[in-house]
PDB file of C-alpha atoms in Angstrom:
ATOM      1  CA  MET P 144      25.550  -4.093 -24.582  1.00  0.00           C
ATOM      2  CA  ARG P 145      27.207  -2.894 -21.492  1.00  0.00           C
ATOM      3  CA  PHE P 146      25.704  -2.282 -18.040  1.00  0.00           C
ATOM      4  CA  ILE P 147      26.827   0.937 -16.444  1.00  0.00           C
ATOM      5  CA  ASN P 148      27.005  -0.373 -12.598  1.00  0.00           C
ATOM      6  CA  LEU P 149      27.833   1.009  -9.165  1.00  0.00           C
ATOM      7  CA  ASP P 150      27.893  -1.752  -6.569  1.00  0.00           C
ATOM      8  CA  HIS P 151      26.787   0.036  -3.746  1.00  0.00           C
ATOM      9  CA  SER P 152      23.495   1.059  -5.875  1.00  0.00           C
ATOM     10  CA  ALA P 153      20.603  -0.827  -4.713  1.00  0.00           C
ATOM     11  CA  PHE P 154      18.966   0.058  -8.174  1.00  0.00           C
ATOM     12  CA  ALA P 155      21.953  -1.244 -10.296  1.00  0.00           C
ATOM     13  CA  ALA P 156      22.030  -4.252  -7.927  1.00  0.00           C
ATOM     14  CA  ARG P 157      18.443  -5.289  -9.003  1.00  0.00           C
ATOM     15  CA  VAL P 158      19.717  -5.101 -12.603  1.00  0.00           C
ATOM     16  CA  ARG P 159      22.923  -7.358 -12.063  1.00  0.00           C
ATOM     17  CA  ILE P 160      20.898  -9.722 -10.374  1.00  0.00           C
ATOM     18  CA  GLN P 161      18.726 -10.232 -13.359  1.00  0.00           C
ATOM     19  CA  ILE P 162      22.146 -10.672 -15.846  1.00  0.00           C
ATOM     20  CA  LEU P 163      23.618 -12.774 -13.566  1.00  0.00           C
ATOM     21  CA  HIS P 164      20.360 -15.090 -12.971  1.00  0.00           C
ATOM     22  CA  LYS P 165      19.872 -15.313 -16.713  1.00  0.00           C
ATOM     23  CA  LYS P 166      23.199 -15.795 -17.304  1.00  0.00           C
ATOM     24  CA  LEU P 167      23.455 -12.916 -19.757  1.00  0.00           C
ATOM     25  CA  PRO P 168      26.084 -11.778 -22.109  1.00  0.00           C
ATOM     26  CA  ILE P 169      26.135  -8.264 -20.882  1.00  0.00           C
ATOM     27  CA  GLU P 170      29.294  -6.796 -19.407  1.00  0.00           C
ATOM     28  CA  ILE P 171      29.221  -5.121 -16.298  1.00  0.00           C
ATOM     29  CA  ILE P 172      31.296  -1.808 -15.876  1.00  0.00           C
ATOM     30  CA  ALA P 173      31.761   1.191 -13.519  1.00  0.00           C
ATOM     31  CA  PRO P 174      30.927   4.677 -15.260  1.00  0.00           C
ATOM     32  CA  SER P 175      33.508   6.468 -17.365  1.00  0.00           C
ATOM     33  CA  HIS P 176      32.847   9.683 -15.479  1.00  0.00           C
ATOM     34  CA  ALA P 177      32.605  10.648 -11.913  1.00  0.00           C
ATOM     35  CA  LEU P 178      29.104  11.182 -10.836  1.00  0.00           C
ATOM     36  CA  ARG P 179      27.363  14.398 -10.771  1.00  0.00           C
ATOM     37  CA  THR P 180      30.187  16.371 -12.590  1.00  0.00           C
ATOM     38  CA  PRO P 181      29.776  18.143 -15.884  1.00  0.00           C
ATOM     39  CA  GLU P 182      31.092  15.501 -18.255  1.00  0.00           C
ATOM     40  CA  PHE P 183      28.845  12.582 -16.109  1.00  0.00           C
ATOM     41  CA  LEU P 184      25.710  14.950 -16.907  1.00  0.00           C
ATOM     42  CA  THR P 185      26.781  15.552 -20.614  1.00  0.00           C
ATOM     43  CA  ALA P 186      27.450  11.744 -21.344  1.00  0.00           C
ATOM     44  CA  PHE P 187      24.194  10.762 -19.118  1.00  0.00           C
ATOM     45  CA  PRO P 188      21.637  13.498 -19.430  1.00  0.00           C
ATOM     46  CA  LEU P 189      19.268  12.136 -16.846  1.00  0.00           C
ATOM     47  CA  GLY P 190      22.245  12.077 -14.299  1.00  0.00           C
ATOM     48  CA  LYS P 191      21.753   8.628 -12.759  1.00  0.00           C
ATOM     49  CA  ILE P 192      23.296   5.216 -12.133  1.00  0.00           C
ATOM     50  CA  PRO P 193      22.604   2.554 -13.908  1.00  0.00           C
ATOM     51  CA  LEU P 194      22.480   2.764 -17.598  1.00  0.00           C
ATOM     52  CA  LEU P 195      22.187  -0.063 -20.233  1.00  0.00           C
ATOM     53  CA  GLU P 196      24.233   0.863 -22.699  1.00  0.00           C
ATOM     54  CA  LEU P 197      22.704  -0.820 -26.049  1.00  0.00           C
ATOM     55  CA  ASP P 198      24.905  -1.847 -29.299  1.00  0.00           C
ATOM     56  CA  ASN P 199      23.894   1.452 -31.077  1.00  0.00           C
ATOM     57  CA  GLY P 200      25.556   3.510 -28.736  1.00  0.00           C
ATOM     58  CA  ASP P 201      22.400   4.868 -26.944  1.00  0.00           C
ATOM     59  CA  PHE P 202      21.582   4.478 -22.983  1.00  0.00           C
ATOM     60  CA  LEU P 203      18.896   2.985 -21.507  1.00  0.00           C
ATOM     61  CA  PRO P 204      18.128   4.427 -17.953  1.00  0.00           C
ATOM     62  CA  GLU P 205      16.050   3.558 -14.911  1.00  0.00           C
ATOM     63  CA  SER P 206      16.361   0.021 -13.877  1.00  0.00           C
ATOM     64  CA  THR P 207      12.998  -0.800 -13.783  1.00  0.00           C
ATOM     65  CA  ALA P 208      13.097  -0.190 -17.569  1.00  0.00           C
ATOM     66  CA  ILE P 209      16.257  -1.992 -18.009  1.00  0.00           C
ATOM     67  CA  MET P 210      15.060  -5.129 -16.394  1.00  0.00           C
ATOM     68  CA  GLU P 211      11.484  -4.855 -18.554  1.00  0.00           C
ATOM     69  CA  TYR P 212      13.788  -4.740 -21.529  1.00  0.00           C
ATOM     70  CA  LEU P 213      15.958  -7.252 -20.877  1.00  0.00           C
ATOM     71  CA  GLU P 214      13.327  -9.419 -20.401  1.00  0.00           C
ATOM     72  CA  ASP P 215      11.749  -8.886 -23.757  1.00  0.00           C
ATOM     73  CA  ILE P 216      15.100  -9.298 -25.546  1.00  0.00           C
ATOM     74  CA  TYR P 217      16.128 -12.535 -23.513  1.00  0.00           C
ATOM     75  CA  PRO P 218      13.044 -14.120 -22.600  1.00  0.00           C
ATOM     76  CA  GLN P 219      14.785 -17.369 -21.503  1.00  0.00           C
ATOM     77  CA  THR P 220      15.116 -18.272 -17.834  1.00  0.00           C
ATOM     78  CA  ALA P 221      12.115 -15.812 -17.307  1.00  0.00           C
ATOM     79  CA  CYS P 222      12.102 -13.562 -14.665  1.00  0.00           C
ATOM     80  CA  ARG P 223       8.605 -12.239 -15.688  1.00  0.00           C
ATOM     81  CA  PRO P 224       5.302 -14.846 -15.191  1.00  0.00           C
ATOM     82  CA  LYS P 225       3.053 -14.949 -18.223  1.00  0.00           C
ATOM     83  CA  ASP P 226      -0.220 -15.470 -16.084  1.00  0.00           C
ATOM     84  CA  PRO P 227      -1.570 -12.102 -16.023  1.00  0.00           C
ATOM     85  CA  MET P 228      -2.592 -11.852 -12.410  1.00  0.00           C
ATOM     86  CA  ASP P 229       0.924 -12.911 -11.433  1.00  0.00           C
ATOM     87  CA  LYS P 230       2.502 -10.695 -13.591  1.00  0.00           C
ATOM     88  CA  ALA P 231       0.376  -7.872 -11.879  1.00  0.00           C
ATOM     89  CA  LYS P 232       1.342  -9.183  -8.550  1.00  0.00           C
ATOM     90  CA  MET P 233       4.960  -8.758  -9.772  1.00  0.00           C
ATOM     91  CA  HIS P 234       4.444  -5.249 -10.756  1.00  0.00           C
ATOM     92  CA  VAL P 235       2.891  -4.848  -7.065  1.00  0.00           C
ATOM     93  CA  ALA P 236       6.169  -5.979  -5.446  1.00  0.00           C
ATOM     94  CA  MET P 237       8.460  -3.869  -7.675  1.00  0.00           C
ATOM     95  CA  ALA P 238       6.186  -0.353  -7.327  1.00  0.00           C
ATOM     96  CA  TYR P 239       6.190  -1.306  -3.194  1.00  0.00           C
ATOM     97  CA  ALA P 240       9.914  -1.033  -3.435  1.00  0.00           C
ATOM     98  CA  ASP P 241      10.091   1.956  -5.431  1.00  0.00           C
ATOM     99  CA  THR P 242       7.385   4.163  -3.903  1.00  0.00           C
ATOM    100  CA  HIS P 243       6.722   2.691  -0.424  1.00  0.00           C
ATOM    101  CA  LEU P 244       9.681   1.017   1.220  1.00  0.00           C
ATOM    102  CA  TRP P 245      12.924   3.293  -0.541  1.00  0.00           C
ATOM    103  CA  PRO P 246      11.222   6.827   0.700  1.00  0.00           C
ATOM    104  CA  THR P 247      11.302   5.430   4.379  1.00  0.00           C
ATOM    105  CA  LEU P 248      15.127   4.617   4.070  1.00  0.00           C
ATOM    106  CA  MET P 249      15.924   8.031   2.696  1.00  0.00           C
ATOM    107  CA  PRO P 250      16.437   9.821   5.777  1.00  0.00           C
ATOM    108  CA  TYR P 251      18.696   7.374   7.178  1.00  0.00           C
ATOM    109  CA  PHE P 252      20.972   7.774   3.964  1.00  0.00           C
ATOM    110  CA  LYS P 253      20.875  11.413   4.672  1.00  0.00           C
ATOM    111  CA  SER P 254      22.144  11.047   8.020  1.00  0.00           C
ATOM    112  CA  LEU P 255      24.827   8.862   6.982  1.00  0.00           C
ATOM    113  CA  LEU P 256      25.927  11.414   4.268  1.00  0.00           C
ATOM    114  CA  MET P 257      25.417  14.825   5.809  1.00  0.00           C
ATOM    115  CA  PRO P 258      26.112  14.023   9.686  1.00  0.00           C
ATOM    116  CA  GLU P 259      24.185  17.378   9.941  1.00  0.00           C
ATOM    117  CA  PHE P 260      21.469  15.930   8.628  1.00  0.00           C
ATOM    118  CA  GLU P 261      18.744  15.332  11.565  1.00  0.00           C
ATOM    119  CA  PHE P 262      15.132  13.432  11.639  1.00  0.00           C
ATOM    120  CA  ASP P 263      13.016  12.162  14.211  1.00  0.00           C
ATOM    121  CA  LYS P 264      14.193   8.720  14.405  1.00  0.00           C
ATOM    122  CA  LYS P 265      11.336   7.348  16.867  1.00  0.00           C
ATOM    123  CA  ILE P 266       8.657   8.380  14.221  1.00  0.00           C
ATOM    124  CA  GLN P 267      10.884   7.404  11.179  1.00  0.00           C
ATOM    125  CA  PHE P 268      11.312   3.952  12.805  1.00  0.00           C
ATOM    126  CA  GLU P 269       7.665   3.389  13.109  1.00  0.00           C
ATOM    127  CA  LEU P 270       6.609   4.920   9.580  1.00  0.00           C
ATOM    128  CA  LEU P 271       9.163   2.155   8.188  1.00  0.00           C
ATOM    129  CA  SER P 272       7.569  -0.585  10.575  1.00  0.00           C
ATOM    130  CA  GLN P 273       4.476   0.070   9.258  1.00  0.00           C
ATOM    131  CA  THR P 274       5.432  -0.239   5.615  1.00  0.00           C
ATOM    132  CA  LEU P 275       7.137  -3.065   5.965  1.00  0.00           C
ATOM    133  CA  GLY P 276       3.660  -4.416   7.867  1.00  0.00           C
ATOM    134  CA  LYS P 277       1.843  -3.430   4.502  1.00  0.00           C
ATOM    135  CA  PHE P 278       3.840  -5.949   2.513  1.00  0.00           C
ATOM    136  CA  GLU P 279       3.733  -8.553   5.172  1.00  0.00           C
ATOM    137  CA  ARG P 280       0.211  -8.526   5.133  1.00  0.00           C
ATOM    138  CA  TRP P 281       0.506  -8.502   1.220  1.00  0.00           C
ATOM    139  CA  LEU P 282       3.024 -11.423   0.980  1.00  0.00           C
ATOM    140  CA  THR P 283       0.678 -13.624   3.458  1.00  0.00           C
ATOM    141  CA  ILE P 284      -2.387 -13.348   1.300  1.00  0.00           C
ATOM    142  CA  ASN P 285      -0.445 -13.760  -2.024  1.00  0.00           C
ATOM    143  CA  SER P 286       2.428 -15.708  -1.200  1.00  0.00           C
ATOM    144  CA  SER P 287       2.310 -18.003   1.878  1.00  0.00           C
ATOM    145  CA  ASN P 288       0.227 -21.165   3.166  1.00  0.00           C
ATOM    146  CA  ASP P 289       0.547 -23.395   6.228  1.00  0.00           C
ATOM    147  CA  SER P 290       4.162 -24.034   5.822  1.00  0.00           C
ATOM    148  CA  GLY P 291       5.114 -20.341   5.216  1.00  0.00           C
ATOM    149  CA  PHE P 292       6.476 -18.859   2.275  1.00  0.00           C
ATOM    150  CA  HIS P 293       5.827 -20.949  -1.014  1.00  0.00           C
ATOM    151  CA  LYS P 294       6.934 -19.232  -4.286  1.00  0.00           C
ATOM    152  CA  THR P 295       9.351 -21.332  -6.544  1.00  0.00           C
ATOM    153  CA  ASN P 296      10.857 -18.944  -8.939  1.00  0.00           C
ATOM    154  CA  ILE P 297      11.803 -15.413  -8.424  1.00  0.00           C
ATOM    155  CA  ASP P 298      10.542 -12.648 -10.801  1.00  0.00           C
ATOM    156  CA  LEU P 299      11.117  -8.773 -11.358  1.00  0.00           C
ATOM    157  CA  GLY P 300       9.520  -7.968  -8.310  1.00  0.00           C
ATOM    158  CA  ASP P 301      11.514 -10.241  -6.063  1.00  0.00           C
ATOM    159  CA  ILE P 302      14.720  -9.053  -7.926  1.00  0.00           C
ATOM    160  CA  ALA P 303      13.600  -5.080  -7.584  1.00  0.00           C
ATOM    161  CA  LEU P 304      12.668  -5.633  -4.111  1.00  0.00           C
ATOM    162  CA  PHE P 305      15.725  -7.803  -2.670  1.00  0.00           C
ATOM    163  CA  PRO P 306      18.292  -4.754  -2.990  1.00  0.00           C
ATOM    164  CA  ILE P 307      15.991  -2.398  -0.879  1.00  0.00           C
ATOM    165  CA  ILE P 308      15.210  -4.843   1.934  1.00  0.00           C
ATOM    166  CA  TRP P 309      18.939  -6.008   1.883  1.00  0.00           C
ATOM    167  CA  TYR P 310      19.560  -2.031   2.668  1.00  0.00           C
ATOM    168  CA  THR P 311      17.012  -2.519   5.559  1.00  0.00           C
ATOM    169  CA  LYS P 312      18.719  -5.260   7.030  1.00  0.00           C
ATOM    170  CA  THR P 313      22.113  -3.382   7.208  1.00  0.00           C
ATOM    171  CA  ILE P 314      21.376   0.107   7.516  1.00  0.00           C
ATOM    172  CA  ILE P 315      18.377   0.217  10.387  1.00  0.00           C
ATOM    173  CA  PRO P 316      20.956  -1.314  13.246  1.00  0.00           C
ATOM    174  CA  MET P 317      23.162   1.335  12.880  1.00  0.00           C
ATOM    175  CA  PHE P 318      20.166   3.746  14.498  1.00  0.00           C
ATOM    176  CA  HIS P 319      18.128   1.218  16.114  1.00  0.00           C
ATOM    177  CA  THR P 320      18.747  -1.858  18.366  1.00  0.00           C
ATOM    178  CA  GLN P 321      15.275  -3.112  17.777  1.00  0.00           C
ATOM    179  CA  ASN P 322      15.526  -6.050  15.121  1.00  0.00           C
ATOM    180  CA  ILE P 323      13.434  -4.793  12.142  1.00  0.00           C
ATOM    181  CA  PHE P 324      11.920  -8.009  10.737  1.00  0.00           C
ATOM    182  CA  ALA P 325      10.713  -9.518  14.189  1.00  0.00           C
ATOM    183  CA  ASP P 326       7.193  -8.692  13.479  1.00  0.00           C
ATOM    184  CA  VAL P 327       7.335  -9.511   9.793  1.00  0.00           C
ATOM    185  CA  PRO P 328       8.277 -13.264   9.522  1.00  0.00           C
ATOM    186  CA  VAL P 329       7.086 -13.808   5.928  1.00  0.00           C
ATOM    187  CA  ILE P 330       9.045 -10.935   4.800  1.00  0.00           C
ATOM    188  CA  LYS P 331      11.970 -12.878   6.352  1.00  0.00           C
ATOM    189  CA  GLN P 332      10.866 -15.991   4.757  1.00  0.00           C
ATOM    190  CA  TRP P 333      10.713 -14.575   1.645  1.00  0.00           C
ATOM    191  CA  GLN P 334      14.282 -12.849   2.230  1.00  0.00           C
ATOM    192  CA  ILE P 335      15.943 -16.621   3.160  1.00  0.00           C
ATOM    193  CA  TRP P 336      14.178 -17.623   0.312  1.00  0.00           C
ATOM    194  CA  MET P 337      16.168 -15.244  -1.927  1.00  0.00           C
ATOM    195  CA  ASP P 338      19.193 -16.030  -0.159  1.00  0.00           C
ATOM    196  CA  GLU P 339      19.441 -19.204  -1.463  1.00  0.00           C
ATOM    197  CA  ASN P 340      19.747 -18.278  -5.342  1.00  0.00           C
ATOM    198  CA  ALA P 341      23.269 -17.718  -6.283  1.00  0.00           C
ATOM    199  CA  ALA P 342      22.891 -14.683  -8.354  1.00  0.00           C
ATOM    200  CA  VAL P 343      21.370 -13.210  -5.259  1.00  0.00           C
ATOM    201  CA  LEU P 344      24.012 -13.946  -3.041  1.00  0.00           C
ATOM    202  CA  SER P 345      26.882 -13.026  -5.237  1.00  0.00           C
ATOM    203  CA  VAL P 346      25.167  -9.540  -5.549  1.00  0.00           C
ATOM    204  CA  ALA P 347      24.586  -9.027  -1.932  1.00  0.00           C
ATOM    205  CA  GLN P 348      28.462 -10.041  -1.108  1.00  0.00           C
ATOM    206  CA  SER P 349      29.182  -7.268  -3.327  1.00  0.00           C
ATOM    207  CA  MET P 350      26.788  -4.772  -2.331  1.00  0.00           C
ATOM    208  CA  ASP P 351      28.206  -5.271   1.555  1.00  0.00           C
ATOM    209  CA  THR P 352      31.819  -4.450   0.255  1.00  0.00           C
ATOM    210  CA  ALA P 353      31.063  -1.755  -1.767  1.00  0.00           C
ATOM    211  CA  PHE P 354      28.904  -0.057   0.981  1.00  0.00           C
ATOM    212  CA  ARG P 355      31.439  -0.665   3.705  1.00  0.00           C
ATOM    213  CA  ALA P 356      34.138   0.971   1.467  1.00  0.00           C
ATOM    214  CA  PHE P 357      31.421   3.606   0.471  1.00  0.00           C
ATOM    215  CA  LEU P 358      30.842   4.590   4.350  1.00  0.00           C
ATOM    216  CA  LYS P 359      34.950   4.851   4.752  1.00  0.00           C
TER     217      LYS P 359
END
């Protein structure tokens, strides 16, 4: 199998973390066609990166589908809990990343890509802060104790969320002077805990390099 990847993609980054963390025998490659070209859409009908190229030549899109598939066929160094409640909490984190936090970042991305795009930065920052506050409360109830954040092993929820948090930490200071994590200490503890993982650190470094090049 081969994983078709762009280093600055938050959704590709989560799969790369999984591949590196589990030490999977999967080659990571760039797409063979430029994005949004007719050739790209012909080869990859959904028109999205990342993609997992299977041994039979088929392509599996959507990062969360790829991650779940890889857990099914490579159960070693598990990133999916066996306990039903822990697994459900993992899926909560995955859903939060994609349906709560990521949409609050989209106006900022549009502004970086299209300088003429305008949005109310004050209102958007308040929405982003509220959205982070939701997950702060979730982590406080489900993953913290008197000494702070306490999980032992990373799971697919952590892996799915990390690149979105990374972009939050990276992009928001370009628009605001406020410390976006000032009022969410448990999320900050979670981020520090994630940074201790070698696969996470490696992918974060490649994301930073690729994103700086993308901005230029």
